mmCIF file of C-alpha atoms in Angstrom:
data_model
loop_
_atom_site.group_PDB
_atom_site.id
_atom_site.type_symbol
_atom_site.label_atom_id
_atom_site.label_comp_id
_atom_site.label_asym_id
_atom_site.label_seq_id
_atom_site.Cartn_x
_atom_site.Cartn_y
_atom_site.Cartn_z
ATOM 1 C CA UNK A 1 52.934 -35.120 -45.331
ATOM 2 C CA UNK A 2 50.398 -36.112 -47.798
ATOM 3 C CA UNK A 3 51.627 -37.465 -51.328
ATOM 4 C CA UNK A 4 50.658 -39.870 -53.898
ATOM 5 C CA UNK A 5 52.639 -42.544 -56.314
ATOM 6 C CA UNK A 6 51.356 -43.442 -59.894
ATOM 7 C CA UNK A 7 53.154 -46.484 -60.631
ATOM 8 C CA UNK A 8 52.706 -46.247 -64.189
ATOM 9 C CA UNK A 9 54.030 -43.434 -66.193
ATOM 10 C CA UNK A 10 52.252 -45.238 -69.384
ATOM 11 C CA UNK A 11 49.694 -47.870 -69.746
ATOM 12 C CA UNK A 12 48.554 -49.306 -73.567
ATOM 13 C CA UNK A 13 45.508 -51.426 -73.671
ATOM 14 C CA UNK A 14 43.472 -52.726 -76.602
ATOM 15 C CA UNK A 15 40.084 -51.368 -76.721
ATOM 16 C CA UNK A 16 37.339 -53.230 -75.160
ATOM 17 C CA UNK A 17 40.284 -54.605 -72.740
ATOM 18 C CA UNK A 18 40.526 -53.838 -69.384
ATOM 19 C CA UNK A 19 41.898 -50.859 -67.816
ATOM 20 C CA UNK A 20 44.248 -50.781 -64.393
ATOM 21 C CA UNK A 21 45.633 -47.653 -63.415
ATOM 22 C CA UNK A 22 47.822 -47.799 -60.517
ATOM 23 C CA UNK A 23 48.081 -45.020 -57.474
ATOM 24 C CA UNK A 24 49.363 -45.275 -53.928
ATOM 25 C CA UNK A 25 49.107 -42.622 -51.508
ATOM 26 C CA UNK A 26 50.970 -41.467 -48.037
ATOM 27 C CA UNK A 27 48.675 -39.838 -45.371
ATOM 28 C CA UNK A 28 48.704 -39.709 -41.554
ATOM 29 C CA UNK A 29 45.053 -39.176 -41.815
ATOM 30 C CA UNK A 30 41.953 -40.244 -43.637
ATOM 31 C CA UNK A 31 42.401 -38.469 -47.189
ATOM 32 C CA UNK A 32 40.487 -37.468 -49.811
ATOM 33 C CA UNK A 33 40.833 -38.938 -52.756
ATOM 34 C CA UNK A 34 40.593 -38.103 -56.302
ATOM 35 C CA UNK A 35 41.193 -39.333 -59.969
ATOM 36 C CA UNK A 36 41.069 -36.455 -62.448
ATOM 37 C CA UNK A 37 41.563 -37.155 -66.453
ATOM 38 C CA UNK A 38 43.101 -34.682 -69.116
ATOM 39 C CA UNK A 39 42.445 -35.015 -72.755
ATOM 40 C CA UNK A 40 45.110 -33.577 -75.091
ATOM 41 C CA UNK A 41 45.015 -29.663 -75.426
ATOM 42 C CA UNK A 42 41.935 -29.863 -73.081
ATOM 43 C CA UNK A 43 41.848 -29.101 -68.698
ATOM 44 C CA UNK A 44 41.601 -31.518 -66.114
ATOM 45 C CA UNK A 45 38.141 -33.192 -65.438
ATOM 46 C CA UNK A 46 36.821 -35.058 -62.051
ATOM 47 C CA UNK A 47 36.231 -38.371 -62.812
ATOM 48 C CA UNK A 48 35.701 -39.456 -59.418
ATOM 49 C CA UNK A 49 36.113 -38.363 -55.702
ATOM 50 C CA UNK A 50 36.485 -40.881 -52.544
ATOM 51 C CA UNK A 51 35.782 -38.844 -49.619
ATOM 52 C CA UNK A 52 35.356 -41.755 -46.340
ATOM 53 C CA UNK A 53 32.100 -42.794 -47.621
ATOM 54 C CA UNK A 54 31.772 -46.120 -49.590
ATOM 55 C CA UNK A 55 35.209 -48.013 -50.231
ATOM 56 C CA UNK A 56 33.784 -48.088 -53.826
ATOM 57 C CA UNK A 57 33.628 -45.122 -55.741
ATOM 58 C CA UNK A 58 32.498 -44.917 -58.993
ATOM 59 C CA UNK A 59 33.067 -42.147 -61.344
ATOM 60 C CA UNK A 60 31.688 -41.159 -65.311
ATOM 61 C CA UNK A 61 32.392 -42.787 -68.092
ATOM 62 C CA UNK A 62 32.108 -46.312 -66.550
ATOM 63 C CA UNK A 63 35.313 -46.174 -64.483
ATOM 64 C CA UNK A 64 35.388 -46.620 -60.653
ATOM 65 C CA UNK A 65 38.298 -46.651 -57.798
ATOM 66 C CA UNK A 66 38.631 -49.020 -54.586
ATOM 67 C CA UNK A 67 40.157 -47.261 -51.341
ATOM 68 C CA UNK A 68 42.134 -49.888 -49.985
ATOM 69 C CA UNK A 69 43.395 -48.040 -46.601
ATOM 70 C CA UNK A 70 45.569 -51.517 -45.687
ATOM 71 C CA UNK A 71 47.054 -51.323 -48.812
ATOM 72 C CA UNK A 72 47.120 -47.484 -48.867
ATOM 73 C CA UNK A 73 46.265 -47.344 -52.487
ATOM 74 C CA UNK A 74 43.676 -46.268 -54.924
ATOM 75 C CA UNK A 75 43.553 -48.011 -58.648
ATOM 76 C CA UNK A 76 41.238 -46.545 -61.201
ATOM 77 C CA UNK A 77 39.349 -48.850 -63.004
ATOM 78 C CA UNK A 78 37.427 -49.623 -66.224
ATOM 79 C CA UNK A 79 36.107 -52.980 -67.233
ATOM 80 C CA UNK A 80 36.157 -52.347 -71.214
ATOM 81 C CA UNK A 81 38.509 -49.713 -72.766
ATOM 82 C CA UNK A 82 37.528 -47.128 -74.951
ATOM 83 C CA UNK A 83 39.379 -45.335 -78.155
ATOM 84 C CA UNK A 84 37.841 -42.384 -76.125
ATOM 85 C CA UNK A 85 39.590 -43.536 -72.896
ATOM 86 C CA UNK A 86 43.026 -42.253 -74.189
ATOM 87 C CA UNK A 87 44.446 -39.400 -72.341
ATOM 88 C CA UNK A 88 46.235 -38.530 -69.331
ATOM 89 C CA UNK A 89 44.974 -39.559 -65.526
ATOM 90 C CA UNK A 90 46.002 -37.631 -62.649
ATOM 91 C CA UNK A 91 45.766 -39.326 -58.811
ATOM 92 C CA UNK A 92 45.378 -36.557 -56.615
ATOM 93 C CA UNK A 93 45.662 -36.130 -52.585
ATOM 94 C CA UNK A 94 43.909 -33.386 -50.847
ATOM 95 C CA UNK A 95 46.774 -32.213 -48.487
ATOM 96 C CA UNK A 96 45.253 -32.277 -44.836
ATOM 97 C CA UNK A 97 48.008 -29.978 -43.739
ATOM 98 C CA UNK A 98 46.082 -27.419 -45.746
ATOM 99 C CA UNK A 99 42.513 -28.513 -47.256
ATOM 100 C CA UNK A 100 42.634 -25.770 -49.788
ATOM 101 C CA UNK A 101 45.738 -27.490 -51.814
ATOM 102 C CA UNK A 102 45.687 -30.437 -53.916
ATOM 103 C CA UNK A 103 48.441 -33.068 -53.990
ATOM 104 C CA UNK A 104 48.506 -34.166 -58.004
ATOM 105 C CA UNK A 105 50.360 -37.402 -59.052
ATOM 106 C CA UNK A 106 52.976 -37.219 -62.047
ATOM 107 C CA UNK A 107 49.959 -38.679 -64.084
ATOM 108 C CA UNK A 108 49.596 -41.859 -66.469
ATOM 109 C CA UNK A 109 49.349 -41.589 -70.128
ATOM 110 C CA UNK A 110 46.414 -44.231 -71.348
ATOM 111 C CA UNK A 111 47.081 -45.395 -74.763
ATOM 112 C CA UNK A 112 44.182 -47.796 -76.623
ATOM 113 C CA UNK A 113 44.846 -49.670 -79.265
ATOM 114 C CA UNK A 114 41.556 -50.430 -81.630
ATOM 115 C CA UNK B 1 26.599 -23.954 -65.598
ATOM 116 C CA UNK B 2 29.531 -22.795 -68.200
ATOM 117 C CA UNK B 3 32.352 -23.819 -65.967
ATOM 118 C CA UNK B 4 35.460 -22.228 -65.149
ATOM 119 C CA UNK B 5 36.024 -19.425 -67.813
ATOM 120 C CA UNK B 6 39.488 -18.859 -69.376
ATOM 121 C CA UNK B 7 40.456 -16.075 -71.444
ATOM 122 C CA UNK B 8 42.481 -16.095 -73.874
ATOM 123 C CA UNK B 9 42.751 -19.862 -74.874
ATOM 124 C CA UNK B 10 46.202 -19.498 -76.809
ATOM 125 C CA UNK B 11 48.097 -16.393 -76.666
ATOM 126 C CA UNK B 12 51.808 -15.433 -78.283
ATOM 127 C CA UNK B 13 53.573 -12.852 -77.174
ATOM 128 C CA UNK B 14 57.200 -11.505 -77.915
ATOM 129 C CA UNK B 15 59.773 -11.768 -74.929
ATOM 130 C CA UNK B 16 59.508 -8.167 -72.891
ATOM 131 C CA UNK B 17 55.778 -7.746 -73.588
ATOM 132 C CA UNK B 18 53.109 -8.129 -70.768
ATOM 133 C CA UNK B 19 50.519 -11.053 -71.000
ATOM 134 C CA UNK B 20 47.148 -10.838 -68.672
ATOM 135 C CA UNK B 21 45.497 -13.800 -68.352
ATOM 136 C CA UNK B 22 41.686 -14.277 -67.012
ATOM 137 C CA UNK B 23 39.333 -16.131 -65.690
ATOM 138 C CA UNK B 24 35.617 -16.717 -64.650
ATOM 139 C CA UNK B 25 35.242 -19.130 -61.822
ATOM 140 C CA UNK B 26 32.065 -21.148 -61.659
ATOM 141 C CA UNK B 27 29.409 -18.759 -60.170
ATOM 142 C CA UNK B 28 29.006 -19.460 -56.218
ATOM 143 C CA UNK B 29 32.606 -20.487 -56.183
ATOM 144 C CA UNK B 30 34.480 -19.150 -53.177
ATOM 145 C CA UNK B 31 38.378 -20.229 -53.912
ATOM 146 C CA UNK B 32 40.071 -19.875 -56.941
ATOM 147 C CA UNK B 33 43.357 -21.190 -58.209
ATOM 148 C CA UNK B 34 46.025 -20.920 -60.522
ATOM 149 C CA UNK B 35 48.036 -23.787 -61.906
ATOM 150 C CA UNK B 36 50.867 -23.722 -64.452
ATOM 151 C CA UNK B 37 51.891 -27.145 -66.671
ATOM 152 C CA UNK B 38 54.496 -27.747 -68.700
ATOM 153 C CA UNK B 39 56.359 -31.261 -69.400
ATOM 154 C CA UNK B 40 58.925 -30.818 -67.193
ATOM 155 C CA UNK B 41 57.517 -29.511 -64.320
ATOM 156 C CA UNK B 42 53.988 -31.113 -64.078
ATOM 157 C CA UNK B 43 51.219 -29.267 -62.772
ATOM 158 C CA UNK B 44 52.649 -26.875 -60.191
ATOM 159 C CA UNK B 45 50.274 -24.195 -58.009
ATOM 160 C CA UNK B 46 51.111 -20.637 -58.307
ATOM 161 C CA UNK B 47 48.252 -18.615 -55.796
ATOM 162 C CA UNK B 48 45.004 -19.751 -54.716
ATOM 163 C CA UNK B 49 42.080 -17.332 -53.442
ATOM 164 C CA UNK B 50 40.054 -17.740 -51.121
ATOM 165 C CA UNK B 51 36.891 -14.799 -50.906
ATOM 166 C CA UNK B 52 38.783 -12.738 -52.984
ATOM 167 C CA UNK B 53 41.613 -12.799 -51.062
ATOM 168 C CA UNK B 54 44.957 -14.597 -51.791
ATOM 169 C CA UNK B 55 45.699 -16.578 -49.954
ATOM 170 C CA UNK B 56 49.188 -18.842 -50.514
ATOM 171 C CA UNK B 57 51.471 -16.782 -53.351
ATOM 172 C CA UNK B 58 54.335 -19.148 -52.738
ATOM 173 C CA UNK B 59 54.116 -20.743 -56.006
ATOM 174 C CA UNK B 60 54.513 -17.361 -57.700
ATOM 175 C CA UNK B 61 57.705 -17.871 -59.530
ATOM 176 C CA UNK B 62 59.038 -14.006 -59.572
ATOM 177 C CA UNK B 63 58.154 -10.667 -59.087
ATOM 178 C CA UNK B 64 57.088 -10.940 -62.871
ATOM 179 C CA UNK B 65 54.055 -13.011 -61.850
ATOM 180 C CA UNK B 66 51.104 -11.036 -60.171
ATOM 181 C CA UNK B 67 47.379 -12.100 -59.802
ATOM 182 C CA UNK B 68 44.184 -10.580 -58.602
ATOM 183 C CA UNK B 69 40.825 -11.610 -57.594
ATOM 184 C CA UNK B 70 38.842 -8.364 -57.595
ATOM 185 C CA UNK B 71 35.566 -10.054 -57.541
ATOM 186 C CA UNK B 72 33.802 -13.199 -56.654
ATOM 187 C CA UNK B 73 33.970 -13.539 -60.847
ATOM 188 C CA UNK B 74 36.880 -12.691 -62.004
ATOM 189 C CA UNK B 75 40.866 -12.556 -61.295
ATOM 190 C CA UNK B 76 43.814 -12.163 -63.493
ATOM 191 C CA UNK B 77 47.058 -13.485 -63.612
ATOM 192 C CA UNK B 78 49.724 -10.919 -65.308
ATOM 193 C CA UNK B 79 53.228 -11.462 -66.526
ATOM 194 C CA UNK B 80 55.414 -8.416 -66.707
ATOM 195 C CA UNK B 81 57.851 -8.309 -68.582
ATOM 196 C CA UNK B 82 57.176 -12.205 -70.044
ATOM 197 C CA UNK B 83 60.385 -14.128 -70.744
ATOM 198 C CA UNK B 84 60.356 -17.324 -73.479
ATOM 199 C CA UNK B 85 60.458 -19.868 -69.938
ATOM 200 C CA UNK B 86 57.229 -18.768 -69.195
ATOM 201 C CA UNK B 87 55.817 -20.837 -71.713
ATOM 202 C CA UNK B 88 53.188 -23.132 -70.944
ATOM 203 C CA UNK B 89 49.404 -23.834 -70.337
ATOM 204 C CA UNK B 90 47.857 -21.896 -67.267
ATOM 205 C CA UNK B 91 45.201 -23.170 -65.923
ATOM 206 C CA UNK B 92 42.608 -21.817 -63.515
ATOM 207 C CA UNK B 93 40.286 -24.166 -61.171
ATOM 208 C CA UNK B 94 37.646 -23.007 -58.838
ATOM 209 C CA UNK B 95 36.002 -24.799 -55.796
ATOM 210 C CA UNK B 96 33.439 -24.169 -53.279
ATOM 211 C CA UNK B 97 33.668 -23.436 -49.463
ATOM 212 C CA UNK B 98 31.425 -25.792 -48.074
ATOM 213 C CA UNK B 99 34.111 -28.795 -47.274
ATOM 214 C CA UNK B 100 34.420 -29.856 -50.449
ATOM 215 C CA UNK B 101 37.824 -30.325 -52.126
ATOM 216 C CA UNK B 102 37.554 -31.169 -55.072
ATOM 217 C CA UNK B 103 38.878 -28.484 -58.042
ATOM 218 C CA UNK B 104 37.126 -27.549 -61.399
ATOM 219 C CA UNK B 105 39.319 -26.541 -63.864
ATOM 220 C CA UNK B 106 39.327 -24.251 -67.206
ATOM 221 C CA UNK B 107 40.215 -25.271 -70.297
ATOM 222 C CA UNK B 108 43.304 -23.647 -69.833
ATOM 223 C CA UNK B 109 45.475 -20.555 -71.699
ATOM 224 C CA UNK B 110 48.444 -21.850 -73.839
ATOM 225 C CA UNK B 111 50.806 -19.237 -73.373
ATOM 226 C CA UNK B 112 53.963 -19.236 -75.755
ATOM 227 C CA UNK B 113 56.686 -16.459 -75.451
ATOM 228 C CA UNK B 114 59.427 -16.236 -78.554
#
């Protein structure tokens, strides 16, 4: 069964610092991939999707992901942090077993420190 | 586009009353999903539609919760009676049916029962 690991339940970074978010994932097949981003009070945005096309994905607001399939993970990110950047980021699976679902990560909280 | 549609965006209600919840997916849309967050259950999936049909109710927590799709543009989520554990932000995501799997979500529907 599909599933993914955020390593980091919280990650603080001074602004214009760079940001590492950390995700592993668990398939038997070649996923899809996806790193979504919730503001406070606000829904979940797409920030990018890795889908067995280029390795390299990159996303909006300057942040990109690497699919690493021999080290079965999937880190988000950003070369120069932003107050803006602050909020929580979801790693998500999409569970082969049934395309239609969506395997989220427990999410990291980004704090930035001016 | 406007997004995914969610109506109302807060809403508190008195334990025993009924609370109908709604949403607009993104026109051309052909699944539709609802989620339910709350801090110490994460994001958890409740149904999911696919053509107006549902599809997987096993997330459905009890015969309180029902939902309906009876459009391409619209579905509902009721609660009935509501109970105070009910409280959190419901969230509704649409997607397309053309292989893609990646979700759009609302801005959500803070629901708080006292």
């Amino acid at each position: 069964a599909q599933s993914v690991t955020q390593l980091d339940s919280h990650v603080s970074v001074s602004e214009g610092t760079p940001v590492l978010l950390r995700c592993n994932y668990s398939s038997s097949y070649s996923p899809s991939l996806f790193w979504y981003v919730q503001h406070p009070n606000k829904g979940l945005q797409l920030l990018l999707k890795y889908t067995s096309a280029a390795t390299l994905v990159k996303g909006i607001n300057g942040f990109e992901a690497e699919f690493k399939k021999s080290e079965t993970s999937f880190h988000l990110t950003k070369p120069s942090a932003h107050m803006s950047d602050a909020a929580e980021y979801f790693c998500v699976v999409s569970d082969w077993g049934n395309t239609d679902k969506l395997i989220f990560g427990t999410g990291t909280r980004l704090q930035v420190f001016p | 586009d406007a997004g995914v549609i969610q109506s109302p965006r807060h809403e508190v209600t008195e334990m025993g009353q009924e609370v109908t919840l709604r949403c607009k997916p993104i026109s051309g849309h052909n699944s539709l999903f609802w989620y339910r967050q709350t801090m110490m259950r994460g994001l958890e999936l409740l149904i999911y539609f696919n053509n107006n049909v549902p599809i997987d109710d096993s997330g459905m927590p009890e015969d309180r919760f029902s939902a309906k799709m009876p459009n391409a543009s619209f579905s509902t989520l009721k609660i009935q009676p509501s109970e105070p554990r009910d409280s959190a932000v419901y969230f509704c995501a649409s997607r397309t049916g053309t292989g893609s799997h990646e979700q759009y979500f609302g801005p959500g529907t803070r629901l708080t029962v006292t």
